[in-house]
Coordinates of C-alpha atoms in Angstrom, one line a residue:
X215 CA 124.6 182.6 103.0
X216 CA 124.5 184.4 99.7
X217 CA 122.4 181.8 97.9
X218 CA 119.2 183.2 100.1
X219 CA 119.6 186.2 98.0
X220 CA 116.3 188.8 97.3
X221 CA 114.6 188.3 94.3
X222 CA 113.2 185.1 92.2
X223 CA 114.9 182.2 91.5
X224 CA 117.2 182.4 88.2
X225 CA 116.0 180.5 85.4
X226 CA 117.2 176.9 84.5
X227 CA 120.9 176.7 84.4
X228 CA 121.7 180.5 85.3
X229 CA 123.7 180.1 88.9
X230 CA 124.4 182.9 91.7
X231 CA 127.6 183.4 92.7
X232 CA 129.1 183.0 96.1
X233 CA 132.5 184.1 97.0
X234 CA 134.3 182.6 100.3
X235 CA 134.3 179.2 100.5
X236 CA 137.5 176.4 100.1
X237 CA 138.3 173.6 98.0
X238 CA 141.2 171.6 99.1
X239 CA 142.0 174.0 100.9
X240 CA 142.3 176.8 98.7
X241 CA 139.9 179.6 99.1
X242 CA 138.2 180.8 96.3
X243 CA 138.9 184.4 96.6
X244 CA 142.3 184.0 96.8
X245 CA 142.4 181.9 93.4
X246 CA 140.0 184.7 92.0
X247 CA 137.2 182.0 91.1
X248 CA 133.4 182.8 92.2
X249 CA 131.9 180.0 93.5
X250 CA 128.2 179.6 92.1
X251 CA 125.2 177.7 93.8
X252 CA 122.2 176.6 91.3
X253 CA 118.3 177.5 91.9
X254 CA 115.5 176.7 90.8
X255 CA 114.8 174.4 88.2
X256 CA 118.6 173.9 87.8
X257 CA 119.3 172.6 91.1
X258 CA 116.3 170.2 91.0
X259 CA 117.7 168.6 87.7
X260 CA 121.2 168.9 89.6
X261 CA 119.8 166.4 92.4
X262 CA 117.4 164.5 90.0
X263 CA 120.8 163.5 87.3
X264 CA 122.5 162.5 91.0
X265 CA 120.0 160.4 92.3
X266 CA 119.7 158.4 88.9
X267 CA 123.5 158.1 88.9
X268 CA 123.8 157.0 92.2
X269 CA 121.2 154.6 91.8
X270 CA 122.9 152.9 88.9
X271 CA 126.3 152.8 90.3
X272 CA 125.1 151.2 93.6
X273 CA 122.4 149.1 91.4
X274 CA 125.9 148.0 89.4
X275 CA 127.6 147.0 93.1
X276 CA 125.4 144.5 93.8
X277 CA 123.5 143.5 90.6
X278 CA 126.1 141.1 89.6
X279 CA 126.6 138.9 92.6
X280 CA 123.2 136.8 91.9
X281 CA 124.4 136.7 88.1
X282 CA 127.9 135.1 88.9
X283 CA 127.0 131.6 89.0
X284 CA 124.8 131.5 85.1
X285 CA 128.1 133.5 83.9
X286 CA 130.6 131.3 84.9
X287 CA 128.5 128.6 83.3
X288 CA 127.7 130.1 80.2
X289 CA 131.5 131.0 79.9
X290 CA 132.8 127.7 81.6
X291 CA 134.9 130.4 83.5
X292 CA 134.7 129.7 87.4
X293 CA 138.1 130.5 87.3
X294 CA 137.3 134.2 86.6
X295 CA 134.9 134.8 89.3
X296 CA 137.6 136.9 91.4
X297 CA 137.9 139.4 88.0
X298 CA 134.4 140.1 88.0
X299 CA 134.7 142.2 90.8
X300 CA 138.0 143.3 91.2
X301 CA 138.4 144.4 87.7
X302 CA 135.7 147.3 88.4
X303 CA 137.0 147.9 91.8
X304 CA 140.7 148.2 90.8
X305 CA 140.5 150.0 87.9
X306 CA 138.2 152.9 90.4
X307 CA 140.5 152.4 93.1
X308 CA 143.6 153.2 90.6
X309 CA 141.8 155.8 89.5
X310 CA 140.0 158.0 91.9
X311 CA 142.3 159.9 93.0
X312 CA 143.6 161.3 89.7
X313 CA 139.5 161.6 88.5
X314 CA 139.5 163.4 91.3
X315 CA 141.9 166.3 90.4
X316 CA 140.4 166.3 87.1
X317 CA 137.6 168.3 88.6
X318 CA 140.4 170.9 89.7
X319 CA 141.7 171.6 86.0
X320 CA 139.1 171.1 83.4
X321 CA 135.4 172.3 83.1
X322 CA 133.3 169.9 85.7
X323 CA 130.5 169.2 83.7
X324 CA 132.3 168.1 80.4
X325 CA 134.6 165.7 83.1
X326 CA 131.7 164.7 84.7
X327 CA 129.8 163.9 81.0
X328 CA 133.0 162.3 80.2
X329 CA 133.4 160.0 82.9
X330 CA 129.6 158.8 82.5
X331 CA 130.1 157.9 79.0
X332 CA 132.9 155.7 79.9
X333 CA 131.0 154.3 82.6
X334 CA 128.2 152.9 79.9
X335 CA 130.7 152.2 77.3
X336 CA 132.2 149.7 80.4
X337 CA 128.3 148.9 80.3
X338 CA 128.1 148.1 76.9
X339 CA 131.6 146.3 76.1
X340 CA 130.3 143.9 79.1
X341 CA 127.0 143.2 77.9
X342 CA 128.0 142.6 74.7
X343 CA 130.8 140.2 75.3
X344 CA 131.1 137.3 73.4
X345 CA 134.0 136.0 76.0
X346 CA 135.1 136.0 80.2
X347 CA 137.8 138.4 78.9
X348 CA 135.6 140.5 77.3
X349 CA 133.1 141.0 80.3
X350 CA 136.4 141.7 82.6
X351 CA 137.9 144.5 80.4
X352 CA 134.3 146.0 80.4
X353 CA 134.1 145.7 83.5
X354 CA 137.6 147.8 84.6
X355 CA 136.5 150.5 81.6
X356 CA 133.3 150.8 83.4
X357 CA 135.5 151.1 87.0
X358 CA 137.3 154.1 85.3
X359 CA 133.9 155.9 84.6
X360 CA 133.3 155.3 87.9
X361 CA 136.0 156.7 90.3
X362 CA 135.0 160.1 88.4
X363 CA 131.7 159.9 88.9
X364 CA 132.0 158.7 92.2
X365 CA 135.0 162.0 92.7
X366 CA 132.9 164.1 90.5
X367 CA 129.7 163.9 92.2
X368 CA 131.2 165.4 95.6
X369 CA 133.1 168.5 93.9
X370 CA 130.0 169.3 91.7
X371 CA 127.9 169.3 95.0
X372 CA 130.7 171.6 96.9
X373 CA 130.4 174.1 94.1
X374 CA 127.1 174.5 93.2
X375 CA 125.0 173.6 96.4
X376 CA 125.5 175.9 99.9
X377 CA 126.1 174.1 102.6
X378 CA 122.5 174.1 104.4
X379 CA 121.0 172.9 101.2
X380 CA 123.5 169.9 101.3
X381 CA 122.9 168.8 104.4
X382 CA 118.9 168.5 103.2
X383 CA 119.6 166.8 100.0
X384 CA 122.8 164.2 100.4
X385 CA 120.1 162.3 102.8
X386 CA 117.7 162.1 99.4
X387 CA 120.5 161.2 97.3
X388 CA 122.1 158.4 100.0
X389 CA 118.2 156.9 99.9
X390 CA 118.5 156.1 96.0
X391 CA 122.1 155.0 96.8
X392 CA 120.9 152.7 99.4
X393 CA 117.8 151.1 97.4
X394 CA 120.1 150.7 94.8
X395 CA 121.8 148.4 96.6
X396 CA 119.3 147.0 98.4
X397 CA 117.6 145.2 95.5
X398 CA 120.4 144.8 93.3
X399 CA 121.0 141.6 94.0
X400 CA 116.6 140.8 93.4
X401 CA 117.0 142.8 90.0
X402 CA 119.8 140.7 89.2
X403 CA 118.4 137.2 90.1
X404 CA 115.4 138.0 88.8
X405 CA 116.6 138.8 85.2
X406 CA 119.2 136.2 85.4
X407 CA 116.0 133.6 85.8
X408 CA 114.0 135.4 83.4
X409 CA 113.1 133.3 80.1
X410 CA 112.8 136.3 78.0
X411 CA 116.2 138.1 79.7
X412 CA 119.2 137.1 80.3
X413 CA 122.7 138.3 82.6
X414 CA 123.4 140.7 79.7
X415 CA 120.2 142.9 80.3
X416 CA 122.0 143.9 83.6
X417 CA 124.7 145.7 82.4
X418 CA 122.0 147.6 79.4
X419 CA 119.2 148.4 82.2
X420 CA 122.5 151.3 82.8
X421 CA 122.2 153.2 79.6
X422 CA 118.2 154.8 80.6
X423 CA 119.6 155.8 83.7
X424 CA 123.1 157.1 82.7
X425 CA 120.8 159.2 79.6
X426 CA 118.9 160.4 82.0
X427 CA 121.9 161.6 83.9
X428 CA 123.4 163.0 81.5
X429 CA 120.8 164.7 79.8
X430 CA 119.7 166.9 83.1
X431 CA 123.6 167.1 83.7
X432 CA 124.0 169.2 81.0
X433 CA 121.4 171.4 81.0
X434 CA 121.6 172.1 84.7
X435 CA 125.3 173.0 84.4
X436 CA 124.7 175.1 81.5
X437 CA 127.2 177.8 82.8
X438 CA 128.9 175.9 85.4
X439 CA 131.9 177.6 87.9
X440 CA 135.5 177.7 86.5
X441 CA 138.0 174.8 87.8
X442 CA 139.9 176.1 90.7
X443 CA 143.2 175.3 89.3
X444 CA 142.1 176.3 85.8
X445 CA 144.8 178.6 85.4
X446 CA 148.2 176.3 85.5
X447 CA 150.1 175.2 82.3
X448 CA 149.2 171.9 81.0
X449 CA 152.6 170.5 82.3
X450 CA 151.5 171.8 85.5
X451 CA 148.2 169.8 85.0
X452 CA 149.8 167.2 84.3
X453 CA 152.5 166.2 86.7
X454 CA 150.1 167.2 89.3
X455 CA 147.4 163.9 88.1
X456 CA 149.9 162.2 89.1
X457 CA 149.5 159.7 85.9
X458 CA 152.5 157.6 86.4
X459 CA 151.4 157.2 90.6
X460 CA 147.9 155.9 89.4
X461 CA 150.1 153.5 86.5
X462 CA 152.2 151.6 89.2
X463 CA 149.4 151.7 91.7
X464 CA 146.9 149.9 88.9
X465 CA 150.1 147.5 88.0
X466 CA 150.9 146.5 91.6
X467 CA 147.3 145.7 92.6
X468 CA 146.7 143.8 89.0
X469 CA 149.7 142.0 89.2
X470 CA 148.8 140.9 92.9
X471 CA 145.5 139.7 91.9
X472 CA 147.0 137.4 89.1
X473 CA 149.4 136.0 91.7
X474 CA 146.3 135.2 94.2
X475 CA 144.4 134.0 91.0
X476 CA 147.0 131.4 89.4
X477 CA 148.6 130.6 92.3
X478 CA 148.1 126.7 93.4
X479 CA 145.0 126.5 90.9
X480 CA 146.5 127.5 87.5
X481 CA 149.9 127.1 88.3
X482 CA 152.0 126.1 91.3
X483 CA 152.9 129.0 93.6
X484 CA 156.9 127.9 92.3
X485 CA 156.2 128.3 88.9
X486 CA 157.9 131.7 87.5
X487 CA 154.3 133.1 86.4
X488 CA 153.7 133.7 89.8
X489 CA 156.8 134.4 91.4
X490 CA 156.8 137.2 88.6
X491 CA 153.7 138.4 89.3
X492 CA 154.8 138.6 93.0
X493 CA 158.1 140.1 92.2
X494 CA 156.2 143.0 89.9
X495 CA 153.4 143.8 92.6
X496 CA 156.8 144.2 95.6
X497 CA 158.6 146.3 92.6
X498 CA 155.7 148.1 91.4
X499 CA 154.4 148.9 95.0
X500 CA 158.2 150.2 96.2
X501 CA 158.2 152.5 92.7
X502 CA 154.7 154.2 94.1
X503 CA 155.9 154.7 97.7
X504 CA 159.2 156.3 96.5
X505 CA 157.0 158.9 93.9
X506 CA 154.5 159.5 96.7
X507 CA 157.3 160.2 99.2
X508 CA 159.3 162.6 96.5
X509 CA 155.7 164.0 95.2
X510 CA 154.8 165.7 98.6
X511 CA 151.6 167.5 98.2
X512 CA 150.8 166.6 94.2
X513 CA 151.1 162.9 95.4
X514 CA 148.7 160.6 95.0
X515 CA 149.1 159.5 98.7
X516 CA 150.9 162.1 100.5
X517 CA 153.0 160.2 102.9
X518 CA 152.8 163.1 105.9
X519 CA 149.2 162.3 106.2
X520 CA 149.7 158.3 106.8
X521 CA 152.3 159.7 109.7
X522 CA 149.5 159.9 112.2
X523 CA 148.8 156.5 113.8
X524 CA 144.7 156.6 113.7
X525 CA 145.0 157.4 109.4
X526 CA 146.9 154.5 109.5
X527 CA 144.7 152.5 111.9
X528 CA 141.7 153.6 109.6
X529 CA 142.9 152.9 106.6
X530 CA 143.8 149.1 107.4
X531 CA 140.8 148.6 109.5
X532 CA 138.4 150.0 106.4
X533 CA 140.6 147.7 104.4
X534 CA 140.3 144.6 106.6
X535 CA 136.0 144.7 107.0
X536 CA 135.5 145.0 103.2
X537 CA 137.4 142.2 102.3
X538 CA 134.9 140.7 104.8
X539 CA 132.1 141.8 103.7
X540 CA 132.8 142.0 99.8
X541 CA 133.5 137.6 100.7
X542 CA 129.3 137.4 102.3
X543 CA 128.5 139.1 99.2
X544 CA 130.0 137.9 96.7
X545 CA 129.8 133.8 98.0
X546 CA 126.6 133.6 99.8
X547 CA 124.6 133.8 96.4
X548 CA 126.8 130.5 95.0
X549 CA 126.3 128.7 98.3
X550 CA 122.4 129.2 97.7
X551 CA 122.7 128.4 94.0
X552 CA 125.4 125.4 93.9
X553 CA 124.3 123.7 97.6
X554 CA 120.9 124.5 97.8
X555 CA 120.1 124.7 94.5
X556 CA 118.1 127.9 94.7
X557 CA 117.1 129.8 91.5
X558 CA 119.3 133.3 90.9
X559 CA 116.0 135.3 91.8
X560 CA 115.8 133.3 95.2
X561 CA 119.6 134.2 96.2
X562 CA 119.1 137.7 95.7
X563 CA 116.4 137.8 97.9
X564 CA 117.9 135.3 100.2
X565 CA 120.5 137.6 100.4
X566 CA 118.6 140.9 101.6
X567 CA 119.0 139.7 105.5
X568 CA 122.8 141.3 105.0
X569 CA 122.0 144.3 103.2
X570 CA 119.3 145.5 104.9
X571 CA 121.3 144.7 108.5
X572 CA 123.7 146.8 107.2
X573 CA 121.7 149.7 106.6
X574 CA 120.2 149.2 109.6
X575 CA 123.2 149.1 111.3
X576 CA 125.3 152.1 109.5
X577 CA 121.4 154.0 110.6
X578 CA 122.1 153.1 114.3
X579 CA 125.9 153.8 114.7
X580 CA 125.4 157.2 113.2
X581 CA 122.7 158.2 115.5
X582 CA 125.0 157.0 118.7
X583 CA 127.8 158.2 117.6
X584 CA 126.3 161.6 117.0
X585 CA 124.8 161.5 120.7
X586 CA 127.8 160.2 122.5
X587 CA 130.3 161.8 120.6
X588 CA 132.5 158.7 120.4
X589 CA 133.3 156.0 117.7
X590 CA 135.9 154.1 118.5
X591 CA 133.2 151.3 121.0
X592 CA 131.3 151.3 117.6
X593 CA 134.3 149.8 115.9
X594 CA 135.7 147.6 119.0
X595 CA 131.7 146.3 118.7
X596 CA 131.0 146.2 115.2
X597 CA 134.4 144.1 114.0
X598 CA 133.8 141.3 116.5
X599 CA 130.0 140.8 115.2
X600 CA 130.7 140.9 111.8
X601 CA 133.6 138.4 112.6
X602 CA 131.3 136.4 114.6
X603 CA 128.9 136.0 111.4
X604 CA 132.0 134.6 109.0
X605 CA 132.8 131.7 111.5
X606 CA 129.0 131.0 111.9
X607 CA 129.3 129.6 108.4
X608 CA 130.9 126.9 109.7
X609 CA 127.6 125.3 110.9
X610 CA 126.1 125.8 107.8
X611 CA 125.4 122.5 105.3
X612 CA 122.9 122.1 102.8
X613 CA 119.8 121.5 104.7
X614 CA 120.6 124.2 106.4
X615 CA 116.9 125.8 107.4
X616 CA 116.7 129.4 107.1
X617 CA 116.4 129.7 110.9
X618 CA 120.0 129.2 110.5
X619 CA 121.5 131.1 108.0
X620 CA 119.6 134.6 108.3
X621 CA 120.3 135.4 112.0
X622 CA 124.1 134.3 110.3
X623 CA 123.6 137.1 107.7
X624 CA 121.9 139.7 110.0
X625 CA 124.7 139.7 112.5
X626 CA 127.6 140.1 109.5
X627 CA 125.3 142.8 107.8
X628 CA 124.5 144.5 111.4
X629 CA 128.2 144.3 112.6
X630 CA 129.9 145.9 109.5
X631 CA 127.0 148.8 109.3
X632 CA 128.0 149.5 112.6
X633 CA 131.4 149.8 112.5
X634 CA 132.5 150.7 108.6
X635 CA 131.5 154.5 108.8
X636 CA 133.8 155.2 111.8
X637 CA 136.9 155.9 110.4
X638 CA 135.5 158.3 108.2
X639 CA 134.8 160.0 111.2
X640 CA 138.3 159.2 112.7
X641 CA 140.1 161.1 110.1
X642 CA 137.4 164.3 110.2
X643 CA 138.2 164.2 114.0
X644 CA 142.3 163.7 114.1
X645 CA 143.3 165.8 110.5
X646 CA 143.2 169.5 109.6
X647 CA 140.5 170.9 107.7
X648 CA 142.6 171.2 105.0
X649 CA 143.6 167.7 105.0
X650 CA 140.2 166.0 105.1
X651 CA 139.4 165.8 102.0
X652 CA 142.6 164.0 100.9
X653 CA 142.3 162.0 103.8
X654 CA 138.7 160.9 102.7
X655 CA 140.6 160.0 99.6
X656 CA 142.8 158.2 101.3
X657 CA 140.2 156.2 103.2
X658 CA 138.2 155.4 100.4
X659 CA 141.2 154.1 98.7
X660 CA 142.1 151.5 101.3
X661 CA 138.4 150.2 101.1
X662 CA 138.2 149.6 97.2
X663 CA 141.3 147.7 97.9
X664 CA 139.9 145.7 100.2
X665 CA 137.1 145.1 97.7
X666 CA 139.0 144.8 95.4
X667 CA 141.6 141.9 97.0
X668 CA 138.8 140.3 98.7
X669 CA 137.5 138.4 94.9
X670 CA 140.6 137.0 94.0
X671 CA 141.3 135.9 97.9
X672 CA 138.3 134.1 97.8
X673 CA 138.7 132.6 94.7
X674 CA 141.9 131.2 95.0
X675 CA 141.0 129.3 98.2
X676 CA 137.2 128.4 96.9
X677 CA 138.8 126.9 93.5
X678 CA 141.8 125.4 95.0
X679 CA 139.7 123.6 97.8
X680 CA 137.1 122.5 95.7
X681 CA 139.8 120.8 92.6
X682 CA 141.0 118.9 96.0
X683 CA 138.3 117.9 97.5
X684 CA 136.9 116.7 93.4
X685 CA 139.9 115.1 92.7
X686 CA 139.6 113.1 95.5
X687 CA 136.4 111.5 94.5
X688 CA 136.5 108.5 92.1
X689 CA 134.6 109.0 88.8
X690 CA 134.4 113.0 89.5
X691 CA 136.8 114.9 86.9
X692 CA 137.4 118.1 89.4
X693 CA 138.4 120.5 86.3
X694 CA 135.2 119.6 84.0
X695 CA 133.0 120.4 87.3
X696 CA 135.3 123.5 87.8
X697 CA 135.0 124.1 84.2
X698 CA 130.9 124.3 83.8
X699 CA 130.0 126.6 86.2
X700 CA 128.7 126.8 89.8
X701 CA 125.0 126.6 88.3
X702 CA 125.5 123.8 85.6
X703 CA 127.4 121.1 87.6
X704 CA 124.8 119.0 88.5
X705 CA 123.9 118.5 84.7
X706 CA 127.2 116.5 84.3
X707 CA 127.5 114.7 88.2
X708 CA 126.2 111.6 88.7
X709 CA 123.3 111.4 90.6
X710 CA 124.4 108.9 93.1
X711 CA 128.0 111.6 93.8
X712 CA 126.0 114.4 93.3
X713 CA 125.6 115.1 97.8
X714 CA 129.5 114.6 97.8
X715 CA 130.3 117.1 94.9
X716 CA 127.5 119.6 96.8
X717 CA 129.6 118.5 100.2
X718 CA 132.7 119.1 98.6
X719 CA 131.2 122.9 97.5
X720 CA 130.0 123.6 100.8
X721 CA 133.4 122.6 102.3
X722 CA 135.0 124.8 99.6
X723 CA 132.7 127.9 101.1
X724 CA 133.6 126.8 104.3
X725 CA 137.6 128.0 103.7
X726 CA 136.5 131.7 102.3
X727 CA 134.3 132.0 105.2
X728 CA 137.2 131.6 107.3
X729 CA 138.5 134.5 105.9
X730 CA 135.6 136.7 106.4
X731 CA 136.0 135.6 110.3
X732 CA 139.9 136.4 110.5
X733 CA 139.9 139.7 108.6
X734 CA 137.8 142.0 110.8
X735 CA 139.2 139.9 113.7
X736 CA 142.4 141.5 112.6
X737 CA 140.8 144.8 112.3
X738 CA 139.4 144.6 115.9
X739 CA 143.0 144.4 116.3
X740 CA 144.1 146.9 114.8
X741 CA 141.1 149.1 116.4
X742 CA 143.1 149.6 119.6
X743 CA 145.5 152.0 118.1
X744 CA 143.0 154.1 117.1
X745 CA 143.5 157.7 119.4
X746 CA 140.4 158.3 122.1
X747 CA 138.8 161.1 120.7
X748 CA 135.6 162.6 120.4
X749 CA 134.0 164.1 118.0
X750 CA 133.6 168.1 118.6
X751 CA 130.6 169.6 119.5
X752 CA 131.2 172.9 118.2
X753 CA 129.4 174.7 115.0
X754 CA 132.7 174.9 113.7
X755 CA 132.1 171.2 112.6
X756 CA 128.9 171.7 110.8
X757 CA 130.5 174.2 108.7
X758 CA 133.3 172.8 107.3
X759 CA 134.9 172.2 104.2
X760 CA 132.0 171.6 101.3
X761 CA 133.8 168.9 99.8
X762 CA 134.3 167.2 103.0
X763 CA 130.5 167.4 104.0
X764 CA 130.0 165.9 100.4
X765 CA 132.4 163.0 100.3
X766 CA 131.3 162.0 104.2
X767 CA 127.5 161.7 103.1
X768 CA 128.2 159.8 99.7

């Protein structure tokens, strides 16, 4: 390729251009736009900003589960546990797509710098927050830096690294990602037990790393390549974001997760709070169907994509494991802090069976898939193991020994790694190249739904179980228990109820876990009408679109 030109590297920030390459399917020649690939020092602050990035938005994944129990005590707001999560994951989810065609229209590096500041001011508003309210709106402000981050950090790769040079660095990148993860739940136990610390440090330990990002950011993109759609009006611009898709979209999902929220805890599922809620999210939802279906190609969603039935099949089976696996994250660290009685440090590391089965297993289904050329087994095997480790739960209790609950862990963390990448590869197998990247998109869509639904799913049948089970216990007062906190309860039980309130807990855990068995059972389902095809052999494949290449590997 033209980036192995003669001559010494450029110095830092000065690019070489390289004609001939697409984005979204529109070649650069045609749109008059050089593409330009960093060297030198340039691309090495390029990948360094990345890796710090990535590493704080996967750090900000799992940081927070081992922290959710001291919050809802220090707020008295178990309640609020489902917002926590879904708040970030909606507002990304909303917003993704639109962040994404950002990158098309205006300068990438000052969208890029834009989204990162409103990723730390999420940071900032949450660590600061003298209220549950006040963490959850940071939260979803954060979630909006995010999805253009998350879109920018895939376009920014397609434009200004070739091809071969991608192929060696996403693998460095995807490490940081995946350590990230790995000890975000330690890091956030840790400083949640910490005398000196507390939950709020989680949310500033972002603001060194998101500097640092920013910092090399700019000076690596010092003269970085024109947006591809530059050129159009501003109305242009703007009725192609699809603004008003990305509006209904983030008002039918937050309307649905107020509905699962209050519904037979706050109020009864009769009471016109959340009928109305209900009612918006069926409204709301019909509204963005009938603009995606009159938007054609500047929808959000185009419709002609979801016609084929293995898109579909992907989307709801990436959709069904992640409200699986979002549950094992999110309520594994309260069983080990409310029924065992563990310290916030100890369920983080408690909880690294699951994470690190999961790499483990995403690490093993790539490299068979890649030999056999097939990935439909991996997800007719992976959704029946990770099903197999929700109803395993049932068996737990609190003397459970760990004999019991990590093989429990390793086969839900093994199981999902297996079979969660496959419909990434389903759609690069069954779409146009043209239509990959939006059906990427697509499939990243459906699985920040699923994270996103899964909190609020869970809490309503945690919270609703556990005021049941309470109330049914003379001298307990079920909404003072609910009210102090997953961590605190025991200050205000008597000793001689305290192993029925911890039963009544673990019986609570019992019902979400029932969930985490029935959704990828459904998605084993729901597997079947995925098409038998393989993936192809060719070279053809190994050069594809850049941004597909990108958004595969992050």
């Amino acid at each position: 390729m033209a980036s192995q030109a003669e001559g010494p590297p450029p110095p830092l920030g000065e690019t070489i251009e390289e004609p001939g390459i697409q984005q979204n399917g529109v070649d650069l020649n045609q749109e008059q736009q050089p593409n330009t690939h960093l060297q030198g020092w340039a691309l090495v602050s390029l990948v360094i900003a990345f890796m710090a990035i990535c590493f704080v938005l996967a750090l900000d994944n799992t940081i927070l589960a081992t922290a959710i129990p001291q919050i809802t005590s220090d707020f008295k707001s178990l309640n609020d546990i489902g917002w926590y999560g879904s708040s970030y994951l909606i507002a990304q989810m909303a917003m993704l797509p639109t962040c994404g065609r950002l990158y098309a229209f205006y300068n990438i590096k000052w969208v890029y710098c834009i989204s990162l500041i409103i990723f730390e001011v999420g940071s900032v508003i949450s660590a600061v927050a003298p209220n549950s309210m006040a963490l959850i709106i940071g939260r979803a402000v954060s979630g909006v830096g995010a999805a253009g981050l998350v879109s920018g950090t895939t376009t920014i790769l397609s434009y200004c690294v070739p091809l071969k040079k991608q192929a060696k660095l996403s693998p460095v990148i995807l490490g940081l990602y995946s350590t990230g993860s790995a000890i975000g739940p330690l890091v956030g136990g840790s400083i949640t037990d910490s005398k000196t610390l507390s939950w709020r440090f989680i949310f500033w330990l972002n603001l060194p790393f998101g500097a640092i990002g920013l910092v090399l950011i700019w000076i690596s993109l010092r003269d970085p390549p024109p947006a591809v759609k530059g050129d159009l009006s501003w109305r242009v611009k703007i009725r192609q974001l699809d603004i008003l898709g990305a509006t209904l979209l983030l008002g039918a999902t937050s309307c649905l997760n107020l509905a699962l929220q209050w519904g037979g805890i706050v109020y009864p599922w009769s009471n016109p709070k959340v009928f109305g809620c209900l009612l918006g999210f069926g409204l709301l939802l019909i509204s963005f169907v009938d603009l995606q279906a009159r938007g054609k190609e500047t929808a959000t969603v185009p419709l002609r994509i979801l016609r084929g039935r293995t898109v579909v099949a992907s989307c709801c089976f990436m959709m069904l494991v992640q409200v699986a696996i979002v549950l094992h994250s999110y309520y594994w660290p309260i069983y080990f802090q409310s029924v065992r009685n563990n310290s916030a440090r100890d369920s983080g590391i408690f909880l690294l069976p699951i994470i690190v089965s999961n790499s483990l297993g995403t690490l093993c289904a790539g490299w068979i898939s890649s030999k056999s050329g097939h990935y439909v087994p991996l997800m007719w095997i992976g959704a029946p193991i990770l099903a197999v480790g929700g109803g395993l739960y049932q068996l737990v209790h609190s003397q459970s020994p760990r004999g019991h609950w990590v093989p429990i862990q390793i086969a839900s963390g093994l199981g999902y790694g297996m079979c969660s990448q496959m419909p990434i590869l389903a759609v690069q197998v069954v779409l146009d190249k043209t239509d990959v990247p939006t059906g990427l998109v697509i499939i990243m869509f459906f699985q920040m739904l699923g994270g996103a639904l899964a909190p609020s799913i869970g809490q309503n049948l945690f919270t609703d179980t556990l005021l049941r089970m309470l109330n049914a216990i003379d001298g307990i007062d079920g909404a003072a228990v609910v009210a102090v906190g997953a961590g605190e309860f025991r200050r205000i039980v008597p000793p001689e109820l305290l192993e029925v309130v911890i039963d009544a807990f673990n019986s609570a855990l019992k019902k979400v876990f029932w969930v985490a068995l029935a959704t990828p059972a459904l998605a084993w389902l729901v597997s079947w009408a995925m098409e038998w095809r393989q993936i192809p052999n060719t070279k053809e494949r190994t050069t594809e679109d850049p941004e597909v290449v990108s958004l595969r590997n992050l």
